[in-house]
PDB file of C-alpha atoms in Angstrom:
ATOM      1  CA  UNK Z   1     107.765 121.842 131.650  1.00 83.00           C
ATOM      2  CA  UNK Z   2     111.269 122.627 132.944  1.00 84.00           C
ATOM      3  CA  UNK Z   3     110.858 119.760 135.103  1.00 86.00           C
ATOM      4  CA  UNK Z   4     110.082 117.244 132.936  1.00 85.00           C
ATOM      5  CA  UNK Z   5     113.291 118.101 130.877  1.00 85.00           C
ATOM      6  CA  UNK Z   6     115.300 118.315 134.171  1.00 87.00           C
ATOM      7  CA  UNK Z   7     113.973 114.974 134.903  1.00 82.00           C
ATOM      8  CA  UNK Z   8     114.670 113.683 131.659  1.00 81.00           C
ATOM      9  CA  UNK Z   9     118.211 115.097 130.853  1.00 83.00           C
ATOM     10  CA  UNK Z  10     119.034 113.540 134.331  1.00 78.00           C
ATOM     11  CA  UNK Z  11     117.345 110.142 133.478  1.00 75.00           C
ATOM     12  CA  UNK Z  12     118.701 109.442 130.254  1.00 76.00           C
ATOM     13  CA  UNK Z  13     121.690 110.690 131.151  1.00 74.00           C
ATOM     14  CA  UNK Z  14     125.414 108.566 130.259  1.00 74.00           C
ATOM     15  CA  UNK Z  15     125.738 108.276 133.617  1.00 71.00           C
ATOM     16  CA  UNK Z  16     123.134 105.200 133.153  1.00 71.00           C
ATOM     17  CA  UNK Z  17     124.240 104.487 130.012  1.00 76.00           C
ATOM     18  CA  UNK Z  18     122.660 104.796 126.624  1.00 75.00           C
ATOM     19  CA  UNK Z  19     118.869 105.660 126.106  1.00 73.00           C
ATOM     20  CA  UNK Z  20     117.016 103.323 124.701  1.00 76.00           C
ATOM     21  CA  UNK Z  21     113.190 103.614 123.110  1.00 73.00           C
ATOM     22  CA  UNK Z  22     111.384 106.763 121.932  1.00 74.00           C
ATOM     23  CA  UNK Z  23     109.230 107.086 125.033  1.00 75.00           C
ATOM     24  CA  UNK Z  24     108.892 110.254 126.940  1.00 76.00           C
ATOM     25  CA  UNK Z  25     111.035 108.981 129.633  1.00 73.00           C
ATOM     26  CA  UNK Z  26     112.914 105.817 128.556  1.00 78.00           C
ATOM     27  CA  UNK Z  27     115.424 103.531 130.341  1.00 77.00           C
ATOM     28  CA  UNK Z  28     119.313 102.720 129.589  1.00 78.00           C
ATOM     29  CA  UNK Z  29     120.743  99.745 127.434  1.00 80.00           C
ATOM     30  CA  UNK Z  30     124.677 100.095 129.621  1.00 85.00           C
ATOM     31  CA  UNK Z  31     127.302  97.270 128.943  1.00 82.00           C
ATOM     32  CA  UNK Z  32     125.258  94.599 131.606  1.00 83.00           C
ATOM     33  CA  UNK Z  33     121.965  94.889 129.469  1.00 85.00           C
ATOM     34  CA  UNK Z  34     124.121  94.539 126.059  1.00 84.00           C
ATOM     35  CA  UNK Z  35     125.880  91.264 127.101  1.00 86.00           C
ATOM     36  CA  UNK Z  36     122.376  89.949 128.104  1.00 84.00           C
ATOM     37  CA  UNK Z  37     121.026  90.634 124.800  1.00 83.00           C
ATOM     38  CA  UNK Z  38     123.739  89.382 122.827  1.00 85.00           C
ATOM     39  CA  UNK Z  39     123.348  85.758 124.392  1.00 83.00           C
ATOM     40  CA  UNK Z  40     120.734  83.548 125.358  1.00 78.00           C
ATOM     41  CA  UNK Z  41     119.744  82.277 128.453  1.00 81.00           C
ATOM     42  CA  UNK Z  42     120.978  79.220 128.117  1.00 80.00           C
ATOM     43  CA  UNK Z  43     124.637  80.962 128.812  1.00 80.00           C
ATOM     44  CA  UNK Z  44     123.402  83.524 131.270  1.00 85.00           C
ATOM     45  CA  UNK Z  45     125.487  82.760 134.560  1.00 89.00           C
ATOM     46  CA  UNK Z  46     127.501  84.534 136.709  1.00 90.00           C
ATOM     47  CA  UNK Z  47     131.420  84.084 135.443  1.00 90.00           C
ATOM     48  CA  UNK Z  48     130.832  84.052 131.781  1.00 90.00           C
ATOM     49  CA  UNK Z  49     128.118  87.186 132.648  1.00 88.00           C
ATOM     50  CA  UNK Z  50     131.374  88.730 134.187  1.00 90.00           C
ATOM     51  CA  UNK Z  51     133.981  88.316 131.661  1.00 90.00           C
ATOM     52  CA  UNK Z  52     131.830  89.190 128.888  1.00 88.00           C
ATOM     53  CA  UNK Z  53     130.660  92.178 130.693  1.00 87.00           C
ATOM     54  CA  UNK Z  54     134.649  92.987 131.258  1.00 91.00           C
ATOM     55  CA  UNK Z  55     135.768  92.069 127.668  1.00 89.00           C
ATOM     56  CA  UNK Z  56     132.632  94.308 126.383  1.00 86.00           C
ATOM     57  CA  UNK Z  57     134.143  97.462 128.932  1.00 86.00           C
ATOM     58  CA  UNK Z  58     137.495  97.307 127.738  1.00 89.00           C
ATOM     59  CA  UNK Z  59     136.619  97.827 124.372  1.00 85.00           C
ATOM     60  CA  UNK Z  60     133.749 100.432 124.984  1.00 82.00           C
ATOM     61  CA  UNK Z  61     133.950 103.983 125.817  1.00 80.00           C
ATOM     62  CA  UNK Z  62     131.061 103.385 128.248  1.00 80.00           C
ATOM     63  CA  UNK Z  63     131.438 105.375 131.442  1.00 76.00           C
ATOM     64  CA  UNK Z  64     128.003 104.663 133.015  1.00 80.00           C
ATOM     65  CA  UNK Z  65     128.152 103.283 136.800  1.00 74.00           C
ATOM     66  CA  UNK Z  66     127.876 100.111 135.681  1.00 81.00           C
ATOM     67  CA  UNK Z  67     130.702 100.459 133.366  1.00 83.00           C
ATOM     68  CA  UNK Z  68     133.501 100.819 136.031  1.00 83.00           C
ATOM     69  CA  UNK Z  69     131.916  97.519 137.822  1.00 84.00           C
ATOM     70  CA  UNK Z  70     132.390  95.304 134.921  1.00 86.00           C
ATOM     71  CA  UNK Z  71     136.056  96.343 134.262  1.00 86.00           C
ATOM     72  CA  UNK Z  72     136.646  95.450 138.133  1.00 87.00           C
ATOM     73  CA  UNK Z  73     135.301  92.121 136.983  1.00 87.00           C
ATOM     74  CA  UNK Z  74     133.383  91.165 140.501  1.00 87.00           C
ATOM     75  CA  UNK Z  75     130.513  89.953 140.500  1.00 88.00           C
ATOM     76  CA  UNK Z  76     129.541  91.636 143.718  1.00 88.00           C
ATOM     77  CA  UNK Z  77     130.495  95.184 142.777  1.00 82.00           C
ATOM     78  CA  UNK Z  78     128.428  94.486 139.118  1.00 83.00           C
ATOM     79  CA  UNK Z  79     125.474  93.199 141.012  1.00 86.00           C
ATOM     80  CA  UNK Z  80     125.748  96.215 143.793  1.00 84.00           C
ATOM     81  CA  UNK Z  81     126.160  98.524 141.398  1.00 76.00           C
ATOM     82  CA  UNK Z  82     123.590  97.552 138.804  1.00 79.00           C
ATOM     83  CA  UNK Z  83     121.184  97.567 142.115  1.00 79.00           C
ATOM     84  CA  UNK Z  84     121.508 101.258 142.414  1.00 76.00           C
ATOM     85  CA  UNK Z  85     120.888 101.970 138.812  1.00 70.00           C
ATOM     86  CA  UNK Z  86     117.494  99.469 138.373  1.00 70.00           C
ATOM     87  CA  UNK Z  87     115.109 101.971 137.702  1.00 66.00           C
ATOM     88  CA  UNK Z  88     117.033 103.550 134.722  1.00 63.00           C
ATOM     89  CA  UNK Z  89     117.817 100.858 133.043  1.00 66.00           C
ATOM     90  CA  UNK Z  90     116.313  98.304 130.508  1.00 66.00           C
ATOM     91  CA  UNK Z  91     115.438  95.186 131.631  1.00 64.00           C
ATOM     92  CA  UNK Z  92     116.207  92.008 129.372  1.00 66.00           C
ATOM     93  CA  UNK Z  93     113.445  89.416 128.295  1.00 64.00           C
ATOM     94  CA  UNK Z  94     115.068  86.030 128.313  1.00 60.00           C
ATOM     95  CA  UNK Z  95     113.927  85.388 124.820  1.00 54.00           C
ATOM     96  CA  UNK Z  96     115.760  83.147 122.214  1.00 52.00           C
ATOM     97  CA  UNK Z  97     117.774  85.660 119.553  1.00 55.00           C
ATOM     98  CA  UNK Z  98     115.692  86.189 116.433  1.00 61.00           C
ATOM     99  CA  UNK Z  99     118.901  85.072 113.528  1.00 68.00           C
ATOM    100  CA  UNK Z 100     119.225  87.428 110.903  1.00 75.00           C
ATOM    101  CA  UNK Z 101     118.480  86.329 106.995  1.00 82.00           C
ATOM    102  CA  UNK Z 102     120.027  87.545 104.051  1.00 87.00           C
ATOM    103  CA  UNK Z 103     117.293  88.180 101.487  1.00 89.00           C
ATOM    104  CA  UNK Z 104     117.921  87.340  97.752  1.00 88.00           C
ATOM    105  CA  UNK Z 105     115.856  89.085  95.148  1.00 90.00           C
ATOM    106  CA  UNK Z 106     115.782  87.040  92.203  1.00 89.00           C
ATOM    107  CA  UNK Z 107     112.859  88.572  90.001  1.00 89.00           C
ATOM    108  CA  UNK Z 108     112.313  88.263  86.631  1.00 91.00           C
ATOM    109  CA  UNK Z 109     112.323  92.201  85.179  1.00 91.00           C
ATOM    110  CA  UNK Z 110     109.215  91.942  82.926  1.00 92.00           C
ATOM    111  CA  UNK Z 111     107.463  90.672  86.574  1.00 91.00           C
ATOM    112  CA  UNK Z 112     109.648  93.527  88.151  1.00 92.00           C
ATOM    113  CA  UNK Z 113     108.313  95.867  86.300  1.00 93.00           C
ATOM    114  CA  UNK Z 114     104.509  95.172  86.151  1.00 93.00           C
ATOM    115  CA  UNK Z 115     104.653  94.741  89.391  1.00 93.00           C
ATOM    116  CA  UNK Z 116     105.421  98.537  89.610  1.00 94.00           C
ATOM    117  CA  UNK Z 117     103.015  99.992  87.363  1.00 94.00           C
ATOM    118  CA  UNK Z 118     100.496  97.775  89.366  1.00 93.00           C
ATOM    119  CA  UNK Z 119     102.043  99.272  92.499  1.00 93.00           C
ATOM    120  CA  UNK Z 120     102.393 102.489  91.713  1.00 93.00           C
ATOM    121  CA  UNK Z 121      98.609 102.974  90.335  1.00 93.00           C
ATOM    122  CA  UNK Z 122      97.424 101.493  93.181  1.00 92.00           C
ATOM    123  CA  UNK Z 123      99.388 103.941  95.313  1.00 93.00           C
ATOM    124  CA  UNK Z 124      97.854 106.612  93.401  1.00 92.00           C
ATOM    125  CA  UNK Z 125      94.610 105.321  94.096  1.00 92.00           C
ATOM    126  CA  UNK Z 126      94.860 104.775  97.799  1.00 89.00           C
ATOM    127  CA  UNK Z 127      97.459 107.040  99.669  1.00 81.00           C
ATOM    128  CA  UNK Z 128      95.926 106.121 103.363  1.00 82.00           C
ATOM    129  CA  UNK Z 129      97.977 102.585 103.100  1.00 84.00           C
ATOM    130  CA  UNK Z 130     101.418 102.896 100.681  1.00 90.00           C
ATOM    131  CA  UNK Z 131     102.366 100.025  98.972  1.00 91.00           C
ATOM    132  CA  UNK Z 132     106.491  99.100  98.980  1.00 93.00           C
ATOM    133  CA  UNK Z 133     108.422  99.397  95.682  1.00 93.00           C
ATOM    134  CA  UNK Z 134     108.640  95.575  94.267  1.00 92.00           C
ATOM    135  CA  UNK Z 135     112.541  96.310  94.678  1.00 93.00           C
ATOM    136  CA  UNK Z 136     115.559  94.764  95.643  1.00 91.00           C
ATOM    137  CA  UNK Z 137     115.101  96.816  98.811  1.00 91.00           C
ATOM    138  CA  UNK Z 138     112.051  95.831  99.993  1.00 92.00           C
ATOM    139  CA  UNK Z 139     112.493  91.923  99.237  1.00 91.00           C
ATOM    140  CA  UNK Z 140     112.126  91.624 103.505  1.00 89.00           C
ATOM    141  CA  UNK Z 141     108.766  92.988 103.873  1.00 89.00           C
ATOM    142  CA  UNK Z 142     107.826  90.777 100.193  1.00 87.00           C
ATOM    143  CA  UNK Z 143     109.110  87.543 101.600  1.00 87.00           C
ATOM    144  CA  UNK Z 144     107.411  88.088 105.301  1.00 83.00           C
ATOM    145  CA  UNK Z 145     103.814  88.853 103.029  1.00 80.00           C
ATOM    146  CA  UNK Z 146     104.235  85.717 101.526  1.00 76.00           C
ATOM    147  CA  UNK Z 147     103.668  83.648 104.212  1.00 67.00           C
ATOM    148  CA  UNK Z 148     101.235  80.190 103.145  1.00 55.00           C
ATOM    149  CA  UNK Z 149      98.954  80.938 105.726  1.00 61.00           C
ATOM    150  CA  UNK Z 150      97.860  84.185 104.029  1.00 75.00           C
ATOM    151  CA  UNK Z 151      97.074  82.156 100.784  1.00 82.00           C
ATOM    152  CA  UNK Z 152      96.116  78.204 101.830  1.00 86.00           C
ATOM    153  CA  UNK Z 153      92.668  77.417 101.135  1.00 89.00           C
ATOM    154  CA  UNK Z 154      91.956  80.587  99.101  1.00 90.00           C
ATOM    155  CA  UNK Z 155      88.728  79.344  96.444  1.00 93.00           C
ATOM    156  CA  UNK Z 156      87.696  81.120  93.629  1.00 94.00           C
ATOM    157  CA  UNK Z 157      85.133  80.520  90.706  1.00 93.00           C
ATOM    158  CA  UNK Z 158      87.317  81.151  87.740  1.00 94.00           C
ATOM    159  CA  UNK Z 159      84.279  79.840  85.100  1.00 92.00           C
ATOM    160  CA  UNK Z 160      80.809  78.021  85.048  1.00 92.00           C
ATOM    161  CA  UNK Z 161      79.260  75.223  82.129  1.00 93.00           C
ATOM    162  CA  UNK Z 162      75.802  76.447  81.405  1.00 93.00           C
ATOM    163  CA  UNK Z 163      75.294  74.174  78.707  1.00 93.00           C
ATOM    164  CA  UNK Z 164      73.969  71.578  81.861  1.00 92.00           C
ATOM    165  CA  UNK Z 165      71.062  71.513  84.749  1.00 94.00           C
ATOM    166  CA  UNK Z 166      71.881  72.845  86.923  1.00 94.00           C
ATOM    167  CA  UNK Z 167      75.123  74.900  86.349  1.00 94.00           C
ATOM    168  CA  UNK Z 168      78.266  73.186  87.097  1.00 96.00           C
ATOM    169  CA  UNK Z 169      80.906  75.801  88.418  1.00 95.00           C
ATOM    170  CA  UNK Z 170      84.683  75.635  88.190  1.00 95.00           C
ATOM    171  CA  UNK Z 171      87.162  76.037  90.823  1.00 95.00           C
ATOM    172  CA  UNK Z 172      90.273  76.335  91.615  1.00 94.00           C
ATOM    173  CA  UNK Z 173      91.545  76.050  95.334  1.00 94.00           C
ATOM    174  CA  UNK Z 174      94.950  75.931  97.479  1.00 93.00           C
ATOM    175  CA  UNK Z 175      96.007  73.404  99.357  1.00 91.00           C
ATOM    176  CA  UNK Z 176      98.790  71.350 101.151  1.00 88.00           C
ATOM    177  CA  UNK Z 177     100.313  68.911  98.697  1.00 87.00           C
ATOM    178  CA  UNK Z 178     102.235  65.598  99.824  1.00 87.00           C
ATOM    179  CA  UNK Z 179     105.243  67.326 100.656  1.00 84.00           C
ATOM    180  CA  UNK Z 180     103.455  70.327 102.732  1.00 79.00           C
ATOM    181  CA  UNK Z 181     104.017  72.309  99.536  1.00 86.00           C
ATOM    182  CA  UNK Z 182     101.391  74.438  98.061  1.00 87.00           C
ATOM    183  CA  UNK Z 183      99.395  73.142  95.307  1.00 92.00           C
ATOM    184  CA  UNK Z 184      96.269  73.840  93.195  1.00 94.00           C
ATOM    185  CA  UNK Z 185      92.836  71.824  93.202  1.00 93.00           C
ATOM    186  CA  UNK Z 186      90.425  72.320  90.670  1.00 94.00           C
ATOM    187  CA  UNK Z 187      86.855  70.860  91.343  1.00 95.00           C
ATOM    188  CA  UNK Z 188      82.911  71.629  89.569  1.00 96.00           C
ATOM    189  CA  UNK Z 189      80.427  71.981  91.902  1.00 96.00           C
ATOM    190  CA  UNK Z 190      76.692  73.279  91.466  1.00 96.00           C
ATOM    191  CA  UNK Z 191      77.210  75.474  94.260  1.00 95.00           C
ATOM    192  CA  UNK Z 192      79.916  78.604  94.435  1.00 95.00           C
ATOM    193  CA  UNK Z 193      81.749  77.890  96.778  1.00 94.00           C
ATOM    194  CA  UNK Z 194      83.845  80.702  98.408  1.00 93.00           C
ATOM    195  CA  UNK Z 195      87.621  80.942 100.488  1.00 92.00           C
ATOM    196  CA  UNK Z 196      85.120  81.009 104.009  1.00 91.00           C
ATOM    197  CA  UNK Z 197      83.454  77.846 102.933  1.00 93.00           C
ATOM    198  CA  UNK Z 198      86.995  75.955 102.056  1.00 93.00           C
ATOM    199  CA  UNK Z 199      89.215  76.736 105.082  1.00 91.00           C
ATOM    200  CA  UNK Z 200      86.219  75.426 107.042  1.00 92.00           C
ATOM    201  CA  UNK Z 201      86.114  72.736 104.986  1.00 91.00           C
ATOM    202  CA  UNK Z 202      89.831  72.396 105.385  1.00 89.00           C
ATOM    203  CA  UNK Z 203      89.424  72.925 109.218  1.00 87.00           C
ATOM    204  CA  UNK Z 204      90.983  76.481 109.209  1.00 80.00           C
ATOM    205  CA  UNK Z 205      90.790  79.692 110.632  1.00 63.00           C
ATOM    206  CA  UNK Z 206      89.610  82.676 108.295  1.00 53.00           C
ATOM    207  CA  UNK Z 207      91.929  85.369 108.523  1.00 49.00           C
ATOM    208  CA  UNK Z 208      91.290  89.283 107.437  1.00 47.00           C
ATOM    209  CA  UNK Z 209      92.379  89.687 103.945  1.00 45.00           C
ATOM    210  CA  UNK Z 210      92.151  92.986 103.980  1.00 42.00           C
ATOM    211  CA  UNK Z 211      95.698  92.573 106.075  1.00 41.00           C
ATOM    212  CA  UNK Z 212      96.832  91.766 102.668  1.00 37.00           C
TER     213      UNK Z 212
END
């Protein structure tokens, strides 16, 4: 509708800064909402709000309303003129800043490059849910899979003695070691005994594999 577009050229306008989101109508990160994000809350107060907000405008094109405000460096004129502007813009969550982590992919190549054949066939296989490329690229979304909660007290049967009564089956199991590392427990039991039945017996949640 030429209304809605009216609406939203107006609304997402630089008068309010710079859109933010890919929402139908979205709200404005200007120069206040940057210097919010950049710090935590432990710094947020008025001055040092001020003077970053100024330093931040004098090296910014920025022209927004609030832009003018934080080069006049008053706190009264940024608040008053933030006021007017509420609805457009994006409001801050108070939140402690995630740090950023430089990933290192160190992978043996003979891994590297099973690990794409297994990939790719399984991509060919199953084209509802892709699989990432075991590259240097991807090593993010590899190291936040490889979380220990997806794997700690994962059982499996790898064998079973026949040759007694009644069958003795052999397992191997992940756990916690001493040092909260992960290690491997091997046990025989008579019984199979599944990942369900050791996390309970570990006093853990079972989570949905299929996540992984």
């Amino acid at each position: 509708m030429d209304e809605f577009w009216r609406l939203k050229e107006v609304a997402e306008s630089p008068l309010f800064g710079k859109p933010e989101g890919k929402s139908l109508l979205n709200a404005n990160k200007d120069i206040l909402t940057i210097v919010l994000e950049n710090n935590t809350p432990n710094n947020w107060n008025i001055d040092f709000i001020v003077n970053a907000a100024w330093d931040l405008a004098m090296n910014r094109d920025e022209f927004s309303l609030v832009a003018p405000a934080a080069l006049s460096r008053d706190a009264v004129i940024l608040a008053a003129l933030r006021e007017s502007v509420v609805l457009y813009a994006v409001p801050v969550a108070g939140c402690a800043k995630i740090p950023k982590y430089e990933y290192i992919w160190e992978v043996d190549e003979v891994i590297q490059d099973r690990a794409s054949m297994f990939v790719q066939t399984y991509n060919d296989l199953f084209d509802d849910y892709l699989l990432p490329s075991p590259v240097y690229g991807n090593a993010e979304i590899y190291w936040n899979a490889s979380g220990s909660s997806t794997i700690i007290g994962r059982c499996v049967r790898i064998g079973y003695d026949d040759s007694v009564q009644p069958t003795m089956h052999y397992h191997w199991a992940i756990e916690h070691g001493d040092n909260d590392d992960l290690v491997v427990k091997e046990f025989w039991d008579s019984q199979v005994w599944s990942t369900s039945q050791y996390r309970e017996k570990l006093g853990i949640w079972e989570v949905d594999r299929r996540r992984f």
